[in-house]
Amino acid sequence: MKKKRIIGFVVIVLMLILAACGEQSESGESAEDILKESQEVMQELESYAVEMDMNQHIDMGEESAEGMVVHAESFMEITLDPMSFKQESIMDLSEVEGLAGTETDETKMRYLSYFHEEEGMFMEDPEIGNWMKFPESYSNEMFTMSGMQMNPEEQLQFLEQYVTDLSLEEDDEYYHITLMTEEIHMDELMEDLQGLNTDVPRLEEGIESSFGMMELKELDYSITISKDSYYQTEGRMNMVMAVDAMGQAITSEEETHIVMSQFNEIDAVSIPQDVLDNAEEMDDFNEVPGI
């Protein structure tokens, strides 16, 4: 479930950024102009690398007095045609309730993941090292979310209502754009997306229902764009999200730092043959550890 939410939020955050406009750079370009130019350049990329550092605090409401703190790091190499990636991940659970004080080796999970549009999604079990193949529906949902590309003009028409504050700063090498949003009901936003006359595909029932349970209470996002290339090189996101899970109110606060690099320098990602031969196929997401 969490992996599906991450994919969706990346798309939505980028669209919210494109809804921001008004301030201008020293050269006279507005934030809107800079972001549109950057979007066009990023859409032409063939490959890139993403490094992510994320801290998350989850308040489980009455079910837990202490809540849960998770720290995660990942490095991903991505190609876009064909769509594929290799991801190295570390998840630190040393501050999770019930695990505090446990030896570091027991609370740090390290694992690899692979995806290829023709082969599917594979993840290493962080506990025993075996490989798992995700259900075919997961690959379909990845393509659904990656296909959410819309005309920037159409994005501005309805997403500008969510942006409450925008700032544009610059130095010799980069533009720095920061935005803040008001409270967003995810199911209403997704309904707006589906109502546009665009190439946004219809979401499958599973991911559509997961959006319906979420409410984005707060989102502050900053993005760094190279003046020379218009590549998006860095992003920082602070997000507060509320989820109603079977009547239980859960609040999640996340701080995420993303660095993008190696633009058009990544070789084609191939899944090792031993992974393809030995991976155990999962029937649903509930069988996958951590999902």
mmCIF file of C-alpha atoms in Angstrom:
data_model
loop_
_atom_site.group_PDB
_atom_site.id
_atom_site.type_symbol
_atom_site.label_atom_id
_atom_site.label_comp_id
_atom_site.label_asym_id
_atom_site.label_seq_id
_atom_site.Cartn_x
_atom_site.Cartn_y
_atom_site.Cartn_z
ATOM 1 C CA MET A 1 0.000 0.000 0.000
ATOM 2 C CA LYS A 2 2.775 2.418 0.928
ATOM 3 C CA LYS A 3 4.629 1.931 -2.340
ATOM 4 C CA LYS A 4 1.464 2.704 -4.291
ATOM 5 C CA ARG A 5 0.940 5.888 -2.298
ATOM 6 C CA ILE A 6 4.507 7.050 -2.941
ATOM 7 C CA ILE A 7 4.104 6.754 -6.695
ATOM 8 C CA GLY A 8 0.867 8.684 -6.608
ATOM 9 C CA PHE A 9 2.219 11.472 -4.426
ATOM 10 C CA VAL A 10 5.245 12.044 -6.656
ATOM 11 C CA VAL A 11 2.914 12.658 -9.596
ATOM 12 C CA ILE A 12 0.564 14.885 -7.611
ATOM 13 C CA VAL A 13 3.388 16.963 -6.104
ATOM 14 C CA LEU A 14 4.827 17.672 -9.553
ATOM 15 C CA MET A 15 1.418 18.777 -10.805
ATOM 16 C CA LEU A 16 0.889 21.018 -7.802
ATOM 17 C CA ILE A 17 4.231 22.697 -8.479
ATOM 18 C CA LEU A 18 3.136 23.399 -12.034
ATOM 19 C CA ALA A 19 0.060 25.114 -10.668
ATOM 20 C CA ALA A 20 2.196 27.777 -8.990
ATOM 21 C CA CYS A 21 2.793 31.055 -10.795
ATOM 22 C CA GLY A 22 3.374 34.755 -10.223
ATOM 23 C CA GLU A 23 6.936 35.502 -9.104
ATOM 24 C CA GLN A 24 9.703 36.189 -11.616
ATOM 25 C CA SER A 25 13.428 35.513 -11.828
ATOM 26 C CA GLU A 26 16.046 38.196 -12.461
ATOM 27 C CA SER A 27 15.840 37.377 -16.170
ATOM 28 C CA GLY A 28 12.094 38.030 -16.158
ATOM 29 C CA GLU A 29 11.004 34.379 -16.245
ATOM 30 C CA SER A 30 8.097 33.506 -13.981
ATOM 31 C CA ALA A 31 8.006 30.407 -11.808
ATOM 32 C CA GLU A 32 5.380 29.097 -14.222
ATOM 33 C CA ASP A 33 7.722 29.583 -17.208
ATOM 34 C CA ILE A 34 10.623 27.902 -15.424
ATOM 35 C CA LEU A 35 8.542 24.921 -14.336
ATOM 36 C CA LYS A 36 7.000 24.413 -17.766
ATOM 37 C CA GLU A 37 10.429 24.479 -19.380
ATOM 38 C CA SER A 38 11.734 22.049 -16.770
ATOM 39 C CA GLN A 39 8.792 19.690 -17.257
ATOM 40 C CA GLU A 40 9.373 19.573 -21.006
ATOM 41 C CA VAL A 41 13.080 18.834 -20.506
ATOM 42 C CA MET A 42 12.443 16.165 -17.868
ATOM 43 C CA GLN A 43 9.918 14.414 -20.102
ATOM 44 C CA GLU A 44 12.640 13.973 -22.729
ATOM 45 C CA LEU A 45 15.010 12.177 -20.356
ATOM 46 C CA GLU A 46 16.040 8.622 -21.166
ATOM 47 C CA SER A 47 17.477 7.783 -17.744
ATOM 48 C CA TYR A 48 18.484 9.250 -14.392
ATOM 49 C CA ALA A 49 19.340 8.353 -10.783
ATOM 50 C CA VAL A 50 17.395 9.281 -7.642
ATOM 51 C CA GLU A 51 18.737 9.303 -4.086
ATOM 52 C CA MET A 52 16.118 9.632 -1.347
ATOM 53 C CA ASP A 53 16.301 10.166 2.418
ATOM 54 C CA MET A 54 12.994 10.014 4.315
ATOM 55 C CA ASN A 55 11.954 10.350 7.958
ATOM 56 C CA GLN A 56 8.382 9.411 8.843
ATOM 57 C CA HIS A 57 6.474 9.664 12.115
ATOM 58 C CA ILE A 58 3.197 7.761 12.273
ATOM 59 C CA ASP A 59 0.642 8.470 14.993
ATOM 60 C CA MET A 60 -1.573 5.414 15.383
ATOM 61 C CA GLY A 61 -4.101 7.273 17.547
ATOM 62 C CA GLU A 62 -5.480 5.439 20.554
ATOM 63 C CA GLU A 63 -3.843 2.201 19.443
ATOM 64 C CA SER A 64 -0.365 3.424 20.391
ATOM 65 C CA ALA A 65 0.843 6.038 22.872
ATOM 66 C CA GLU A 66 4.290 6.384 21.294
ATOM 67 C CA GLY A 67 3.587 6.117 17.607
ATOM 68 C CA MET A 68 6.157 4.875 15.118
ATOM 69 C CA VAL A 69 9.261 6.483 13.599
ATOM 70 C CA VAL A 70 10.822 5.129 10.415
ATOM 71 C CA HIS A 71 13.946 6.292 8.586
ATOM 72 C CA ALA A 72 14.473 5.120 5.018
ATOM 73 C CA GLU A 73 17.176 5.647 2.417
ATOM 74 C CA SER A 74 17.209 4.511 -1.182
ATOM 75 C CA PHE A 75 19.188 4.854 -4.389
ATOM 76 C CA MET A 76 17.443 4.156 -7.683
ATOM 77 C CA GLU A 77 18.712 3.927 -11.261
ATOM 78 C CA ILE A 78 15.891 4.441 -13.756
ATOM 79 C CA THR A 79 15.484 4.053 -17.512
ATOM 80 C CA LEU A 80 12.324 5.234 -19.227
ATOM 81 C CA ASP A 81 12.278 3.379 -22.552
ATOM 82 C CA PRO A 82 11.889 0.623 -21.664
ATOM 83 C CA MET A 83 10.636 1.578 -18.214
ATOM 84 C CA SER A 84 12.894 -0.145 -15.683
ATOM 85 C CA PHE A 85 14.752 0.473 -12.454
ATOM 86 C CA LYS A 86 17.093 -0.974 -9.859
ATOM 87 C CA GLN A 87 16.644 0.220 -6.283
ATOM 88 C CA GLU A 88 18.836 -0.267 -3.214
ATOM 89 C CA SER A 89 16.937 0.430 0.010
ATOM 90 C CA ILE A 90 17.699 0.691 3.720
ATOM 91 C CA MET A 91 14.916 0.965 6.285
ATOM 92 C CA ASP A 92 15.829 1.791 9.898
ATOM 93 C CA LEU A 93 13.203 0.609 12.400
ATOM 94 C CA SER A 94 15.272 1.223 15.551
ATOM 95 C CA GLU A 95 12.746 3.796 16.828
ATOM 96 C CA VAL A 96 9.669 1.721 16.097
ATOM 97 C CA GLU A 97 7.642 0.921 19.202
ATOM 98 C CA GLY A 98 8.603 -2.508 20.502
ATOM 99 C CA LEU A 99 11.988 -2.514 18.726
ATOM 100 C CA ALA A 100 13.707 0.355 20.572
ATOM 101 C CA GLY A 101 16.976 -0.805 22.096
ATOM 102 C CA THR A 102 17.286 -3.745 19.716
ATOM 103 C CA GLU A 103 20.649 -4.334 18.049
ATOM 104 C CA THR A 104 21.142 -2.175 14.938
ATOM 105 C CA ASP A 105 21.618 -5.181 12.655
ATOM 106 C CA GLU A 106 18.173 -6.436 13.658
ATOM 107 C CA THR A 107 16.363 -3.158 13.006
ATOM 108 C CA LYS A 108 18.034 -2.115 9.744
ATOM 109 C CA MET A 109 16.580 -3.815 6.694
ATOM 110 C CA ARG A 110 18.625 -3.732 3.481
ATOM 111 C CA TYR A 111 17.187 -5.048 0.256
ATOM 112 C CA LEU A 112 17.192 -4.715 -3.535
ATOM 113 C CA SER A 113 14.277 -4.200 -5.903
ATOM 114 C CA TYR A 114 14.056 -4.531 -9.674
ATOM 115 C CA PHE A 115 11.399 -3.522 -12.155
ATOM 116 C CA HIS A 116 11.154 -4.014 -15.911
ATOM 117 C CA GLU A 117 8.050 -3.339 -17.957
ATOM 118 C CA GLU A 118 8.325 -6.752 -19.621
ATOM 119 C CA GLU A 119 9.321 -8.809 -16.570
ATOM 120 C CA GLY A 120 7.450 -7.116 -13.721
ATOM 121 C CA MET A 121 8.430 -6.065 -10.203
ATOM 122 C CA PHE A 122 10.793 -8.076 -7.973
ATOM 123 C CA MET A 123 11.828 -7.387 -4.382
ATOM 124 C CA GLU A 124 14.296 -9.083 -2.087
ATOM 125 C CA ASP A 125 12.846 -10.232 1.233
ATOM 126 C CA PRO A 126 14.846 -8.151 3.751
ATOM 127 C CA GLU A 127 14.485 -10.819 6.438
ATOM 128 C CA ILE A 128 15.552 -14.028 4.688
ATOM 129 C CA GLY A 129 16.983 -12.886 1.348
ATOM 130 C CA ASN A 130 14.542 -14.724 -0.911
ATOM 131 C CA TRP A 131 13.076 -12.970 -3.942
ATOM 132 C CA MET A 132 9.411 -12.131 -4.491
ATOM 133 C CA LYS A 133 7.595 -11.234 -7.695
ATOM 134 C CA PHE A 134 4.787 -8.726 -7.269
ATOM 135 C CA PRO A 135 1.298 -9.326 -8.677
ATOM 136 C CA GLU A 136 0.793 -8.274 -12.287
ATOM 137 C CA SER A 137 -1.666 -5.616 -11.104
ATOM 138 C CA TYR A 138 1.233 -3.750 -9.476
ATOM 139 C CA SER A 139 2.959 -3.285 -12.838
ATOM 140 C CA ASN A 140 -0.312 -2.079 -14.330
ATOM 141 C CA GLU A 141 -0.700 0.519 -11.591
ATOM 142 C CA MET A 142 2.858 1.745 -12.106
ATOM 143 C CA PHE A 143 2.089 2.359 -15.776
ATOM 144 C CA THR A 144 -1.176 4.032 -14.805
ATOM 145 C CA MET A 145 0.547 6.554 -12.561
ATOM 146 C CA SER A 146 3.517 7.103 -14.912
ATOM 147 C CA GLY A 147 1.006 7.849 -17.679
ATOM 148 C CA MET A 148 -0.477 10.794 -15.820
ATOM 149 C CA GLN A 149 1.000 13.426 -18.143
ATOM 150 C CA MET A 150 -1.162 16.443 -18.848
ATOM 151 C CA ASN A 151 -0.890 19.735 -20.614
ATOM 152 C CA PRO A 152 0.492 22.334 -18.127
ATOM 153 C CA GLU A 153 -2.265 24.756 -19.107
ATOM 154 C CA GLU A 154 -4.908 22.254 -17.980
ATOM 155 C CA GLN A 155 -3.043 21.645 -14.742
ATOM 156 C CA LEU A 156 -3.072 25.353 -13.986
ATOM 157 C CA GLN A 157 -6.822 25.602 -14.483
ATOM 158 C CA PHE A 158 -7.742 23.442 -11.517
ATOM 159 C CA LEU A 159 -4.627 22.861 -9.404
ATOM 160 C CA GLU A 160 -3.879 26.536 -8.751
ATOM 161 C CA GLN A 161 -6.696 26.506 -6.187
ATOM 162 C CA TYR A 162 -4.584 24.268 -3.933
ATOM 163 C CA VAL A 163 -1.483 26.496 -3.845
ATOM 164 C CA THR A 164 -1.568 29.033 -1.008
ATOM 165 C CA ASP A 165 1.991 30.388 -1.096
ATOM 166 C CA LEU A 166 4.858 30.435 -3.597
ATOM 167 C CA SER A 167 8.388 31.815 -3.533
ATOM 168 C CA LEU A 168 11.074 31.926 -6.214
ATOM 169 C CA GLU A 169 14.731 32.491 -5.368
ATOM 170 C CA GLU A 170 17.884 31.978 -7.409
ATOM 171 C CA ASP A 171 21.649 31.916 -7.251
ATOM 172 C CA ASP A 172 24.252 31.775 -10.013
ATOM 173 C CA GLU A 173 23.497 28.161 -10.935
ATOM 174 C CA TYR A 174 19.988 27.258 -9.759
ATOM 175 C CA TYR A 175 16.380 28.329 -9.386
ATOM 176 C CA HIS A 176 14.827 27.480 -6.011
ATOM 177 C CA ILE A 177 11.027 27.272 -6.007
ATOM 178 C CA THR A 178 9.020 26.651 -2.829
ATOM 179 C CA LEU A 179 5.291 26.143 -2.487
ATOM 180 C CA MET A 180 2.738 25.454 0.219
ATOM 181 C CA THR A 181 -0.737 23.997 -0.189
ATOM 182 C CA GLU A 182 -3.974 23.990 1.701
ATOM 183 C CA GLU A 183 -5.807 20.871 2.854
ATOM 184 C CA ILE A 184 -6.481 18.479 -0.026
ATOM 185 C CA HIS A 185 -8.965 15.620 -0.143
ATOM 186 C CA MET A 186 -7.245 13.066 -2.363
ATOM 187 C CA ASP A 187 -10.415 11.461 -3.685
ATOM 188 C CA GLU A 188 -11.680 14.865 -4.881
ATOM 189 C CA LEU A 189 -8.353 15.633 -6.554
ATOM 190 C CA MET A 190 -8.324 12.292 -8.365
ATOM 191 C CA GLU A 191 -11.919 12.873 -9.464
ATOM 192 C CA ASP A 192 -10.842 16.224 -10.924
ATOM 193 C CA LEU A 193 -7.998 14.517 -12.793
ATOM 194 C CA GLN A 194 -10.315 11.907 -14.264
ATOM 195 C CA GLY A 195 -12.756 14.609 -15.356
ATOM 196 C CA LEU A 196 -10.237 16.347 -17.590
ATOM 197 C CA ASN A 197 -10.128 15.628 -21.317
ATOM 198 C CA THR A 198 -6.565 14.295 -21.145
ATOM 199 C CA ASP A 199 -4.665 11.066 -21.493
ATOM 200 C CA VAL A 200 -4.873 10.358 -17.752
ATOM 201 C CA PRO A 201 -5.936 6.685 -17.507
ATOM 202 C CA ARG A 202 -8.663 5.372 -15.239
ATOM 203 C CA LEU A 203 -7.211 4.164 -11.957
ATOM 204 C CA GLU A 204 -7.742 0.558 -10.963
ATOM 205 C CA GLU A 205 -10.137 -0.104 -8.085
ATOM 206 C CA GLY A 206 -7.434 -0.863 -5.531
ATOM 207 C CA ILE A 207 -5.391 2.290 -5.930
ATOM 208 C CA GLU A 208 -8.502 4.441 -6.409
ATOM 209 C CA SER A 209 -9.921 3.265 -3.086
ATOM 210 C CA SER A 210 -6.600 3.911 -1.327
ATOM 211 C CA PHE A 211 -6.700 7.546 -2.470
ATOM 212 C CA GLY A 212 -10.249 7.810 -1.161
ATOM 213 C CA MET A 213 -9.032 7.035 2.369
ATOM 214 C CA MET A 214 -6.335 9.724 2.352
ATOM 215 C CA GLU A 215 -6.405 13.400 3.200
ATOM 216 C CA LEU A 216 -3.376 15.596 2.585
ATOM 217 C CA LYS A 217 -3.393 18.005 5.529
ATOM 218 C CA GLU A 218 -0.225 19.899 4.704
ATOM 219 C CA LEU A 219 2.381 19.904 1.936
ATOM 220 C CA ASP A 220 5.445 22.130 1.731
ATOM 221 C CA TYR A 221 7.672 21.410 -1.242
ATOM 222 C CA SER A 222 10.832 22.975 -2.607
ATOM 223 C CA ILE A 223 12.474 22.113 -5.890
ATOM 224 C CA THR A 224 15.881 23.067 -7.289
ATOM 225 C CA ILE A 225 16.243 23.487 -11.064
ATOM 226 C CA SER A 226 19.509 23.911 -12.956
ATOM 227 C CA LYS A 227 19.688 27.154 -14.924
ATOM 228 C CA ASP A 228 21.832 25.547 -17.613
ATOM 229 C CA SER A 229 19.863 22.366 -18.275
ATOM 230 C CA TYR A 230 16.488 22.966 -16.550
ATOM 231 C CA TYR A 231 16.899 19.542 -14.948
ATOM 232 C CA GLN A 232 15.264 19.136 -11.541
ATOM 233 C CA THR A 233 18.243 18.279 -9.350
ATOM 234 C CA GLU A 234 16.884 18.380 -5.801
ATOM 235 C CA GLY A 235 13.616 18.377 -3.910
ATOM 236 C CA ARG A 236 12.535 18.649 -0.273
ATOM 237 C CA MET A 237 9.049 17.754 0.915
ATOM 238 C CA ASN A 238 7.317 18.066 4.279
ATOM 239 C CA MET A 239 3.943 16.345 4.266
ATOM 240 C CA VAL A 240 1.213 15.662 6.818
ATOM 241 C CA MET A 241 -1.328 13.056 5.765
ATOM 242 C CA ALA A 242 -4.368 11.602 7.524
ATOM 243 C CA VAL A 243 -5.715 8.146 6.727
ATOM 244 C CA ASP A 244 -8.924 6.513 7.906
ATOM 245 C CA ALA A 245 -8.065 2.815 8.091
ATOM 246 C CA MET A 246 -11.097 0.762 9.091
ATOM 247 C CA GLY A 247 -12.299 3.464 11.456
ATOM 248 C CA GLN A 248 -8.872 4.104 12.947
ATOM 249 C CA ALA A 249 -7.471 7.624 12.458
ATOM 250 C CA ILE A 250 -3.803 7.493 11.468
ATOM 251 C CA THR A 251 -1.633 10.587 10.956
ATOM 252 C CA SER A 252 1.663 10.471 9.093
ATOM 253 C CA GLU A 253 4.282 13.237 9.057
ATOM 254 C CA GLU A 254 7.042 12.831 6.478
ATOM 255 C CA GLU A 255 10.219 14.756 5.687
ATOM 256 C CA THR A 256 11.802 13.713 2.400
ATOM 257 C CA HIS A 257 14.971 14.857 0.628
ATOM 258 C CA ILE A 258 15.480 13.809 -3.004
ATOM 259 C CA VAL A 259 18.574 14.307 -5.173
ATOM 260 C CA MET A 260 18.458 13.554 -8.914
ATOM 261 C CA SER A 261 21.614 13.022 -10.974
ATOM 262 C CA GLN A 262 23.285 11.023 -13.779
ATOM 263 C CA PHE A 263 20.847 12.354 -16.358
ATOM 264 C CA ASN A 264 20.939 10.175 -19.512
ATOM 265 C CA GLU A 265 23.944 8.302 -18.095
ATOM 266 C CA ILE A 266 22.251 5.118 -16.826
ATOM 267 C CA ASP A 267 22.664 1.913 -18.826
ATOM 268 C CA ALA A 268 19.684 -0.342 -19.434
ATOM 269 C CA VAL A 269 18.571 -2.071 -16.235
ATOM 270 C CA SER A 270 18.388 -5.856 -16.521
ATOM 271 C CA ILE A 271 17.025 -8.211 -13.887
ATOM 272 C CA PRO A 272 19.557 -10.932 -12.923
ATOM 273 C CA GLN A 273 18.652 -14.367 -14.231
ATOM 274 C CA ASP A 274 18.804 -15.971 -10.786
ATOM 275 C CA VAL A 275 16.150 -13.492 -9.591
ATOM 276 C CA LEU A 276 13.891 -14.345 -12.537
ATOM 277 C CA ASP A 277 14.384 -18.075 -11.976
ATOM 278 C CA ASN A 278 13.916 -18.195 -8.208
ATOM 279 C CA ALA A 279 11.422 -15.448 -7.334
ATOM 280 C CA GLU A 280 8.220 -16.596 -5.638
ATOM 281 C CA GLU A 281 5.096 -15.074 -7.143
ATOM 282 C CA MET A 282 2.843 -13.193 -4.733
ATOM 283 C CA ASP A 283 -0.928 -13.466 -5.054
ATOM 284 C CA ASP A 284 -1.605 -10.078 -3.434
ATOM 285 C CA PHE A 285 0.135 -7.215 -1.630
ATOM 286 C CA ASN A 286 -0.652 -8.623 1.814
ATOM 287 C CA GLU A 287 1.910 -11.361 1.232
ATOM 288 C CA VAL A 288 4.754 -8.879 0.724
ATOM 289 C CA PRO A 289 6.654 -7.859 3.911
ATOM 290 C CA GLY A 290 6.317 -4.143 4.702
ATOM 291 C CA ILE A 291 3.380 -3.549 2.314
#
